[in-house]
Amino acid sequence: MQVGDLGEFEMIAKATSGSPMPPAVSVGPGDDAACFLLDGSAVISTDMYVEGVHFRTEWSDAGDIGRKVVAAAVADIEAMGAVPITLLVALGMPRDTSESWYEAFIDGVRHECVRANVALVGGDLSMAPQIVVTVTVVGQTGSVAPVTRDGAQPGQLVAMTGRLGWAAAGLAALGRGFRSPKAVVDAHRFPLVPYGAGREAALAGATAMIDVSDGLLADLGHIADDSGVVIDIATSKLAIGEPVAAVAQALGVDPLDYVLGGGEDHALVATFALGDVPVGWSVIGQVFEPSRGLEAGVLVDGHHPAQAGGWTHF
Amino acid sequence: MQVGDLGEFEMIAKATSGSPMPPAVSVGPGDDAACFLLDGSAVISTDMYVEGVHFRTEWSDAGDIGRKVVAAAVADIEAMGAVPITLLVALGMPRDTSESWYEAFIDGVRHECVRANVALVGGDLSMAPQIVVTVTVVGQTGSVAPVTRDGAQPGQLVAMTGRLGWAAAGLAALGRGFRSPKAVVDAHRFPLVPYGAGREAALAGATAMIDVSDGLLADLGHIADDSGVVIDIATSKLAIGEPVAAVAQALGVDPLDYVLGGGEDHALVATFALGDVPVGWSVIGQVFEPSRGLEAGVLVDGHHPAQAGGWTHF
């Protein structure tokens, strides 16, 4: 059975039936738009994922892709210190996509929505030459101001929670034709976002925060640039996962390349005043004032990193 | 110059620079997520547009496509009787897309955002094998309850504002190799959404409302089904635009096929109690109670329509 043989409305029902809406949602899926009440400001982010660019269907099954797109999008709301509330999924796919692929994708989306505690309130379906997904997530600030990228101050600490380098190591392994170590291959397939940790950081007084989607150095670079500060990372404080080290050794690369440059794990990195670092967060560096000969930017162990890091699309 | 030669951040700057944010927006483009205050409930909708499915680059220039995707998405917020506030655009495109195509697309997006009075607060850029755009629009209800599809009641009137059949006539002309009449070809390229009319309808007491994206019969069918009523459309009340009639005559079809079955003009159709129809809206039909032998659904001049109408993707 191909999705071209299913009706659009039957497909929407598969995605939305049996999911009770939280009390804040007054209009759920099935009307022109979804309606819901927010506490404080709305916080919104949208991300597009394209087959062959962000994932390959031979490396990631449909459920993995469903989980990945939700988790990666929710991470942006976490990175503002906000509480994710609702989510919309626009999905394009070829007419001959199998019904089972679609169902597994939706199962993955719904599974991750439960983990992230967000309600799937709407979306869109379209034909497309390949799989393409756009996920939009809405969160709320409540009474806590959003944590932007421009608040880091000299003298503060840099701390993180989550994993670094796992997805990159998994992608490297897959790229060489391996299907293991399973832990890092799975990390490429869908990230384990530290849900709730962004909110905890905001409540603890985080002064700037970002999720690591493009690589630690690249993403901390945004905080350094926007805050006008120097950030110095101590590599001795960075955890190198055992399977990350194993892939690096097998492929003859420095595991720090994955940890400093690899994206897609969606760890959270934030700056805090001394004493504000929450439980579960690891201090990995410090914030300094720029000085003559030392512009705002990111250092590694006090030196300019050789590896620029960071994935950009164009 | 191709977009592959531009940096991602330069491209984002082209899309967002020089657009002051309204006071409600506390965090605009450039962070992990945008933040803004809403009055009342959030109202949100997302739509995906794929090259070759929703538009062809040989029929629509980049500016047309930018205008179309914004207008069509905002129409969903209008159809809830809400006030559109912010908008996000996720854009996928081939690496060899010209810089001028991208700039014209962004100009179209920004132009239509001004017309619709929404702020472009975020988005995403990706490589993709063809142009694909997902637009997400957020509106607010203020103190007026959203107008859903399920509130039509027997004895009420059906009224509309905007145009019907123009985009379909334009698409038919283009499909036969014509580039005129310009008015309908332009209507296919981007709809003229009656901005503000949805809110006026809500304030006037509209009991159900939808925008005509798939065709009048199909979209009124959603109101009839969700409200459990019979809707009877009087074709004598439907305006047939002069260029719509011209295309129909040239192609030997009934112009009502375009008016009743054509989508993409994003007219607004709503039901009202007698006396509540706002200025600028035209009464085109009535709402009846279902009876034995007459299920909930849409009639045309008292008869079941021969043409089912309505575009579904799968």
XYZ file of C-alpha atoms in Angstrom:
628
model
C 0.000 0.000 0.000
C 1.415 3.400 -1.011
C 0.477 6.740 0.449
C -0.837 7.675 -3.008
C -3.591 5.111 -2.406
C -4.549 6.563 0.961
C -6.695 9.653 1.208
C -5.109 12.819 2.577
C -7.703 12.911 5.333
C -7.080 9.291 6.301
C -3.378 10.123 6.518
C -4.049 13.098 8.764
C -6.221 10.923 10.990
C -3.347 8.445 11.382
C -1.184 11.303 12.611
C -3.616 12.882 15.021
C -6.191 10.369 16.259
C -6.045 9.137 19.817
C -3.812 11.939 21.079
C -5.692 13.875 23.723
C -4.930 17.587 23.605
C -3.671 19.344 26.732
C -6.121 21.768 28.366
C -4.325 24.817 26.907
C -5.234 23.701 23.372
C -8.719 24.944 22.441
C -8.569 23.980 18.750
C -6.436 20.985 17.793
C -5.786 19.407 14.393
C -8.486 19.580 11.730
C -9.347 23.250 11.351
C -7.624 26.049 9.429
C -5.259 26.608 12.345
C -4.653 25.357 15.869
C -5.411 27.580 18.869
C -3.870 27.423 22.319
C -3.196 29.615 25.305
C 0.369 30.447 26.272
C 1.770 31.606 29.594
C 4.078 34.538 28.940
C 5.669 35.116 25.554
C 5.460 32.755 22.608
C 8.803 31.186 21.637
C 8.909 29.729 18.125
C 11.370 28.026 15.832
C 11.129 26.195 12.503
C 13.550 23.686 10.929
C 13.592 21.967 7.556
C 15.045 18.480 7.018
C 15.650 17.158 3.522
C 16.326 13.571 2.492
C 19.883 13.224 1.230
C 20.934 16.383 3.085
C 19.970 15.808 6.723
C 19.347 12.069 6.599
C 19.454 9.117 4.288
C 16.632 6.600 4.287
C 19.173 3.777 3.962
C 20.840 4.858 7.217
C 17.809 6.014 9.201
C 14.484 4.268 9.337
C 11.245 6.221 9.275
C 10.804 6.137 13.039
C 14.340 7.464 13.579
C 13.636 10.359 11.230
C 10.365 11.159 12.986
C 12.142 11.222 16.340
C 15.093 13.234 15.034
C 13.099 16.065 13.488
C 11.015 16.545 16.628
C 13.958 16.364 19.024
C 16.156 18.725 17.035
C 13.372 21.286 16.730
C 12.401 21.143 20.401
C 16.064 21.686 21.317
C 15.784 25.251 19.984
C 13.012 25.996 22.472
C 15.071 24.410 25.267
C 17.955 26.653 24.229
C 15.816 29.715 24.990
C 15.062 28.405 28.460
C 11.407 28.096 27.484
C 8.872 25.318 27.961
C 7.920 23.588 24.697
C 4.144 23.317 24.295
C 2.992 22.532 20.753
C 4.441 21.273 17.505
C 3.460 21.229 13.820
C 4.868 18.904 11.153
C 4.769 19.621 7.425
C 5.713 16.499 5.460
C 6.410 16.159 1.756
C 6.963 12.720 0.254
C 6.774 10.830 -3.010
C 3.408 9.364 -3.920
C 4.901 5.854 -3.858
C 6.096 6.139 -0.265
C 4.839 3.045 1.537
C 2.019 3.334 4.029
C 4.234 1.521 6.537
C 7.016 4.128 6.122
C 4.522 6.906 6.768
C 3.059 5.126 9.795
C 6.502 4.494 11.260
C 7.468 8.144 10.698
C 4.315 9.304 12.478
C 4.968 6.823 15.288
C 8.437 8.318 15.675
C 7.048 11.853 15.729
C 4.436 10.928 18.307
C 6.894 8.989 20.442
C 9.278 11.933 20.610
C 6.411 14.378 21.227
C 5.528 12.354 24.321
C 9.175 12.405 25.469
C 9.389 16.175 24.899
C 5.924 16.768 26.368
C 4.641 18.688 23.342
C 1.267 18.353 21.623
C 1.128 17.727 17.866
C -1.507 20.321 16.972
C -1.213 20.631 13.224
C 0.734 20.211 10.037
C 0.538 19.771 6.312
C 0.978 16.971 3.794
C 2.284 17.379 0.271
C 3.644 15.395 -2.594
C 7.366 15.950 -3.103
C 10.140 14.282 -5.119
C 11.869 13.217 -1.879
C 11.121 13.199 1.823
C 11.168 16.728 3.232
C 9.981 17.667 6.701
C 9.543 21.033 8.367
C 8.928 21.037 12.094
C 7.740 24.136 13.924
C 7.747 24.179 17.713
C 6.105 26.723 19.998
C 7.054 27.199 23.616
C 6.211 29.626 26.367
C 8.403 31.696 28.649
C 6.078 31.859 31.644
C 7.574 34.473 33.941
C 11.200 33.680 33.040
C 12.826 35.900 30.421
C 14.149 34.033 27.364
C 17.853 33.215 27.474
C 19.370 34.730 24.342
C 22.893 34.456 22.940
C 24.072 37.895 23.899
C 24.176 37.806 27.684
C 27.512 36.112 28.443
C 29.787 38.255 30.618
C 33.480 38.130 31.483
C 34.133 36.124 34.617
C 31.288 33.710 34.026
C 31.545 29.957 33.499
C 30.603 27.948 30.421
C 28.737 24.750 31.193
C 27.000 22.070 29.173
C 24.625 19.167 29.500
C 23.997 16.396 26.997
C 26.441 14.732 24.633
C 28.982 15.981 22.099
C 30.529 14.180 19.174
C 28.283 11.140 19.251
C 26.201 11.969 16.176
C 29.316 13.014 14.246
C 31.102 9.791 15.143
C 28.021 7.838 14.091
C 27.851 9.661 10.779
C 31.557 9.035 10.213
C 31.089 5.329 10.887
C 28.100 5.106 8.545
C 30.032 7.034 5.915
C 32.744 4.352 5.980
C 30.167 1.615 5.587
C 29.993 0.545 9.231
C 26.776 0.054 11.169
C 28.421 0.183 14.585
C 29.153 1.146 17.321
C 25.385 1.121 17.673
C 25.382 3.853 20.331
C 26.892 6.484 18.034
C 25.028 5.300 14.936
C 21.819 5.661 16.918
C 22.993 9.098 18.056
C 23.203 10.139 14.410
C 19.739 8.711 13.774
C 18.120 10.722 16.560
C 19.605 12.901 19.291
C 18.974 12.418 22.988
C 18.062 16.001 23.839
C 18.306 16.777 27.570
C 14.649 17.821 27.793
C 13.899 20.188 30.625
C 17.537 21.124 31.165
C 17.190 24.393 29.247
C 14.390 25.483 31.531
C 16.427 24.505 34.598
C 19.310 26.581 33.286
C 17.050 29.593 32.773
C 15.651 29.246 36.289
C 19.206 28.950 37.633
C 20.122 32.242 35.973
C 21.830 31.229 32.714
C 23.017 34.419 31.002
C 23.331 33.020 27.453
C 22.456 29.651 25.969
C 22.463 27.727 22.681
C 21.936 24.149 21.578
C 24.824 22.496 19.755
C 23.384 21.801 16.327
C 26.370 22.822 14.186
C 29.282 21.986 16.507
C 30.465 23.220 19.888
C 32.988 25.721 18.514
C 30.600 27.109 15.910
C 27.697 27.446 18.303
C 29.742 28.902 21.144
C 31.074 31.264 18.503
C 27.559 32.702 18.185
C 27.456 33.345 21.936
C 30.954 34.863 21.879
C 30.155 37.117 18.907
C 26.718 38.200 20.096
C 27.931 38.793 23.663
C 31.215 40.394 22.615
C 33.301 38.063 24.782
C 36.103 35.532 24.570
C 35.174 31.975 25.519
C 37.964 29.577 26.417
C 37.140 25.863 26.389
C 39.219 23.443 28.439
C 39.438 20.186 26.519
C 40.319 18.347 29.725
C 36.759 19.054 30.887
C 35.108 17.617 27.782
C 33.748 14.093 28.095
C 34.793 11.858 25.228
C 32.284 9.036 25.004
C 33.768 5.559 24.815
C 32.198 4.752 21.412
C 33.237 8.183 20.127
C 36.838 7.363 21.051
C 36.482 3.943 19.433
C 35.335 5.403 16.108
C 38.079 8.027 16.206
C 40.718 5.380 16.827
C 39.368 3.122 14.082
C 39.328 5.988 11.583
C 42.596 7.523 12.745
C 41.228 10.898 13.742
C 41.385 12.953 16.929
C 38.194 12.304 18.924
C 38.186 16.006 19.832
C 37.381 16.699 16.179
C 34.007 15.069 16.774
C 33.518 16.646 20.202
C 34.474 20.194 19.182
C 33.220 20.168 15.612
C 30.393 17.666 15.418
C 26.811 18.866 15.440
C 23.406 17.246 15.746
C 23.689 15.969 19.318
C 21.833 19.054 20.528
C 23.643 19.326 23.821
C 22.847 22.563 25.625
C 25.658 25.009 26.374
C 25.174 28.049 28.562
C 27.026 30.657 30.566
C 26.456 31.182 34.276
C 27.720 33.378 37.053
C 29.924 31.497 39.510
C 27.740 29.427 41.803
C 24.760 29.333 39.432
C 25.715 26.209 37.451
C 22.821 23.749 37.948
C 23.170 20.119 38.988
C 23.686 17.933 35.919
C 25.675 20.578 34.053
C 29.469 20.294 33.577
C 31.734 23.320 33.534
C 33.816 23.240 30.340
C 35.236 26.728 30.105
C 35.327 30.368 31.080
C 34.315 33.750 29.699
C 36.875 36.550 29.308
C 36.888 40.138 28.209
C 38.320 40.737 24.745
C 41.608 42.587 24.875
C 44.134 44.039 22.493
C 45.044 41.245 20.113
C 42.237 39.037 21.366
C 38.924 39.601 19.633
C 35.586 38.149 20.696
C 35.587 34.479 19.762
C 36.266 30.981 20.999
C 39.602 29.599 22.194
C 40.479 25.987 22.930
C 42.879 25.572 25.844
C 43.841 29.213 25.399
C 44.640 28.973 21.701
C 42.801 29.777 18.524
C 41.402 26.476 17.318
C 42.804 25.019 14.114
C 39.406 23.596 13.318
C 36.803 26.207 12.482
C 34.010 23.690 12.806
C 30.365 24.177 12.116
C 28.203 23.131 9.298
C 26.585 25.761 7.116
C 24.291 24.960 4.250
C 25.454 27.532 1.734
C 26.407 34.363 -8.381
C 24.788 31.259 -6.914
C 23.463 30.841 -3.401
C 26.114 28.150 -2.913
C 28.685 30.946 -3.077
C 26.933 33.043 -0.446
C 27.283 32.272 3.215
C 24.250 31.025 5.095
C 24.504 33.975 7.470
C 24.726 36.479 4.629
C 21.607 34.923 3.160
C 19.765 35.218 6.464
C 20.820 38.862 6.724
C 19.339 39.537 3.277
C 16.038 38.144 4.515
C 15.873 39.961 7.817
C 17.907 43.166 7.770
C 16.156 46.503 7.769
C 12.827 45.172 8.955
C 12.004 46.744 12.299
C 10.241 44.367 14.633
C 6.888 45.346 16.118
C 6.891 46.087 19.859
C 5.358 42.696 20.704
C 8.484 40.941 19.379
C 11.151 40.742 22.097
C 13.533 38.405 20.213
C 13.547 38.612 16.422
C 15.590 36.669 13.880
C 19.071 35.444 14.819
C 18.656 33.447 18.001
C 17.552 29.855 18.582
C 13.920 30.949 18.467
C 11.844 34.115 18.158
C 9.896 35.434 21.154
C 6.814 37.617 21.113
C 3.814 38.443 23.247
C 0.340 37.510 22.063
C -3.010 38.938 23.082
C -5.353 36.026 23.775
C -4.744 32.568 22.340
C -2.061 31.694 19.811
C -3.414 30.661 16.402
C -0.944 28.750 14.244
C -0.833 27.089 10.853
C 1.916 25.653 8.649
C 1.919 24.990 4.889
C 4.447 23.353 2.588
C 4.900 24.369 -1.052
C 6.938 22.230 -3.426
C 8.277 23.194 -6.839
C 6.510 21.195 -9.532
C 3.571 20.492 -7.214
C 2.365 23.913 -6.058
C 4.165 26.100 -8.557
C 6.464 25.926 -11.545
C 9.396 28.264 -11.807
C 8.699 28.700 -15.542
C 5.195 30.005 -14.761
C 5.889 31.934 -11.547
C 8.862 34.139 -10.886
C 10.605 34.141 -7.533
C 8.754 37.210 -6.272
C 5.388 35.666 -7.175
C 6.278 32.523 -5.227
C 7.376 34.548 -2.210
C 4.100 36.461 -2.234
C 2.009 33.335 -2.805
C 3.388 31.297 0.070
C 2.928 34.125 2.551
C -0.569 35.044 1.374
C -1.841 31.479 1.320
C -0.492 30.804 4.802
C -1.869 33.998 6.320
C -5.292 33.139 4.854
C -5.532 30.257 7.347
C -5.207 32.696 10.239
C -7.803 34.994 8.642
C -10.104 31.980 8.363
C -10.019 31.596 12.155
C -11.050 35.229 12.580
C -7.682 35.911 14.198
C -5.125 38.683 13.701
C -1.915 37.473 12.008
C 1.192 38.618 13.901
C 4.366 36.739 12.956
C 5.629 34.477 10.224
C 8.516 32.020 9.715
C 9.830 30.790 6.362
C 11.830 27.591 5.900
C 13.351 27.490 2.414
C 15.099 24.621 0.681
C 16.769 25.179 -2.682
C 19.466 23.800 -4.947
C 22.974 25.072 -4.381
C 23.034 26.530 -7.904
C 19.963 28.701 -7.333
C 20.911 32.208 -8.443
C 21.437 34.894 -5.862
C 18.959 37.046 -7.813
C 16.281 34.346 -7.575
C 16.782 34.172 -3.827
C 16.700 37.950 -3.456
C 13.531 38.232 -5.515
C 11.901 35.464 -3.465
C 12.773 37.264 -0.243
C 11.513 40.543 -1.700
C 8.217 38.825 -2.480
C 8.003 37.399 1.035
C 8.745 40.763 2.599
C 6.360 42.623 0.290
C 3.486 40.303 1.190
C 4.401 40.423 4.893
C 3.922 44.187 4.752
C 0.565 43.785 2.989
C -0.562 41.203 5.566
C 0.927 43.183 8.459
C 2.974 40.279 9.812
C 6.571 40.314 11.026
C 9.075 37.836 9.567
C 10.644 36.638 12.822
C 12.477 33.496 11.813
C 13.074 30.648 9.443
C 15.536 28.126 8.156
C 17.642 27.590 5.045
C 18.587 24.240 3.590
C 19.941 22.682 0.474
C 17.307 20.700 -1.415
C 17.039 19.144 -4.880
C 14.239 21.586 -5.770
C 12.623 24.668 -4.275
C 10.554 23.793 -1.221
C 9.080 26.320 1.172
C 7.273 25.880 4.456
C 5.550 28.932 5.890
C 4.290 29.029 9.452
C 2.060 31.884 10.565
C 1.056 32.791 14.107
C -1.914 34.960 14.952
C -3.726 36.008 18.073
C -7.383 35.853 19.020
C -7.492 38.862 21.333
C -10.810 38.660 23.128
C -12.678 37.148 20.158
C -13.111 33.367 20.147
C -11.656 31.623 17.084
C -14.184 30.861 14.345
C -13.989 27.126 13.711
C -15.661 25.005 11.039
C -18.293 23.425 13.243
C -20.542 26.325 14.212
C -22.865 26.699 11.183
C -26.525 26.403 12.129
C -29.710 25.858 10.133
C -31.335 29.107 9.124
C -28.062 30.958 8.767
C -26.639 32.527 5.619
C -23.470 31.620 3.759
C -21.429 34.619 2.634
C -18.066 35.142 1.029
C -15.500 37.794 0.284
C -12.625 37.624 -2.164
C -12.483 35.901 -5.540
C -13.312 32.418 -6.791
C -12.123 30.640 -9.902
C -9.454 33.150 -10.870
C -6.422 31.075 -9.932
C -7.956 27.954 -11.481
C -8.688 29.800 -14.727
C -5.131 31.134 -14.731
C -3.708 27.665 -14.185
C -5.902 26.296 -16.983
C -4.662 29.018 -19.341
C -1.021 28.386 -18.426
C -1.566 24.637 -18.845
C -2.677 25.237 -22.436
C 0.372 27.331 -23.153
C -1.240 30.759 -22.813
C 0.194 33.613 -20.740
C -3.048 35.570 -20.629
C -5.514 36.872 -19.541
C -2.964 38.473 -17.254
C -5.456 38.977 -14.424
C -6.116 35.270 -13.961
C -2.539 34.207 -14.662
C -1.461 36.626 -11.943
C -4.165 35.203 -9.689
C -2.546 31.782 -10.063
C 0.856 33.284 -9.324
C -0.253 34.851 -6.046
C -3.682 35.206 -4.471
C -5.218 38.507 -3.403
C -6.269 37.489 0.083
C -8.884 39.822 1.597
C -6.697 40.677 4.596
C -8.620 41.804 7.636
C -11.931 40.432 6.379
C -11.679 37.306 8.523
C -11.315 39.393 11.633
C -14.257 41.571 10.579
C -16.342 38.441 10.111
C -15.412 37.171 13.561
C -16.307 40.504 15.109
C -19.618 40.476 13.197
C -20.456 37.091 14.718
C -19.481 34.578 12.010
C -20.461 31.108 13.258
C -18.144 29.076 10.991
C -15.463 30.102 8.515
C -12.894 28.656 6.109
C -10.637 29.962 3.375
C -11.110 28.497 -0.078
C -7.818 26.755 -0.739
C -9.123 23.531 -2.330
C -12.329 24.753 -3.990
C -15.603 26.244 -2.777
C -17.527 22.958 -2.744
C -14.732 21.035 -1.044
C -14.100 23.678 1.588
C -17.763 24.336 2.318
C -18.019 20.562 2.581
C -15.742 20.734 5.631
C -18.074 23.275 7.259
C -21.146 21.204 6.347
C -19.607 17.977 7.675
C -18.140 19.461 10.849
C -21.318 21.434 11.610
C -23.690 18.634 10.623
C -25.678 20.830 8.254
C -26.736 21.104 4.631
C -25.368 24.108 2.745
C -27.122 25.149 -0.446
C -25.212 27.439 -2.791
C -27.111 29.623 -5.268
C -25.012 29.864 -8.429
C -26.893 33.019 -9.414
C -25.185 34.743 -6.477
C -21.672 33.737 -7.491
C -19.652 36.387 -9.286
C -17.971 35.062 -12.418
C -15.033 37.304 -13.171
C -14.815 38.556 -16.746
C -11.387 36.949 -17.410
C -12.604 33.715 -15.774
C -15.496 33.643 -18.215
C -13.120 34.407 -21.080
C -10.848 31.476 -20.257
C -13.826 29.158 -19.838
C -15.209 30.162 -23.210
C -11.847 29.797 -24.923
C -11.345 26.342 -23.447
C -14.968 25.254 -23.858
C -15.700 24.612 -20.204
C -18.377 25.871 -17.812
C -16.964 28.854 -15.872
C -18.756 27.508 -12.789
C -16.287 24.623 -12.842
C -13.605 27.132 -11.942
C -15.779 29.051 -9.481
C -17.103 26.001 -7.624
C -14.099 23.707 -7.937
C -11.046 25.923 -8.237
C -8.841 26.525 -5.250
C -5.942 28.808 -4.406
C -7.784 32.138 -4.507
C -8.175 31.983 -0.719
C -11.526 33.739 -0.636
C -13.105 33.587 2.810
C -16.458 31.848 3.234
C -18.423 32.010 6.452
C -21.848 31.472 7.931
C -23.771 34.205 9.736
C -27.077 34.673 11.455
C -29.479 36.811 9.440
C -28.497 40.435 9.806
C -24.891 39.725 10.780
C -23.344 39.613 7.281
C -20.664 42.328 7.239
C -20.272 44.992 4.580
C -18.122 43.683 1.750
C -19.390 40.116 2.052
C -21.810 38.611 -0.506
C -24.508 36.138 0.467
C -24.153 33.029 -1.724
C -26.287 30.447 0.037
C -28.157 29.166 3.038
C -27.772 26.596 5.793
C -30.405 23.890 6.320
C -31.009 21.081 8.727
C -30.253 17.612 7.355
C -33.389 15.551 6.875
C -34.322 12.055 5.816
C -32.689 11.469 2.475
C -30.586 14.619 2.805
C -27.346 14.138 4.667
C -25.002 16.879 5.805
C -23.187 18.201 2.765
C -23.203 20.831 0.055
C -25.872 21.356 -2.598
C -25.695 23.604 -5.639
C -29.028 25.212 -6.511
C -30.753 22.555 -4.440
C -29.095 19.583 -6.154
C -26.165 17.353 -5.404
C -23.299 18.749 -7.438
C -22.005 16.659 -10.326
C -18.525 17.975 -9.657
C -17.028 16.754 -6.422
C -14.297 19.389 -6.538
C -11.400 19.787 -4.201
C -7.768 18.978 -4.561
C -6.252 16.426 -2.241
C -2.611 15.487 -2.358
C -2.870 11.758 -1.829
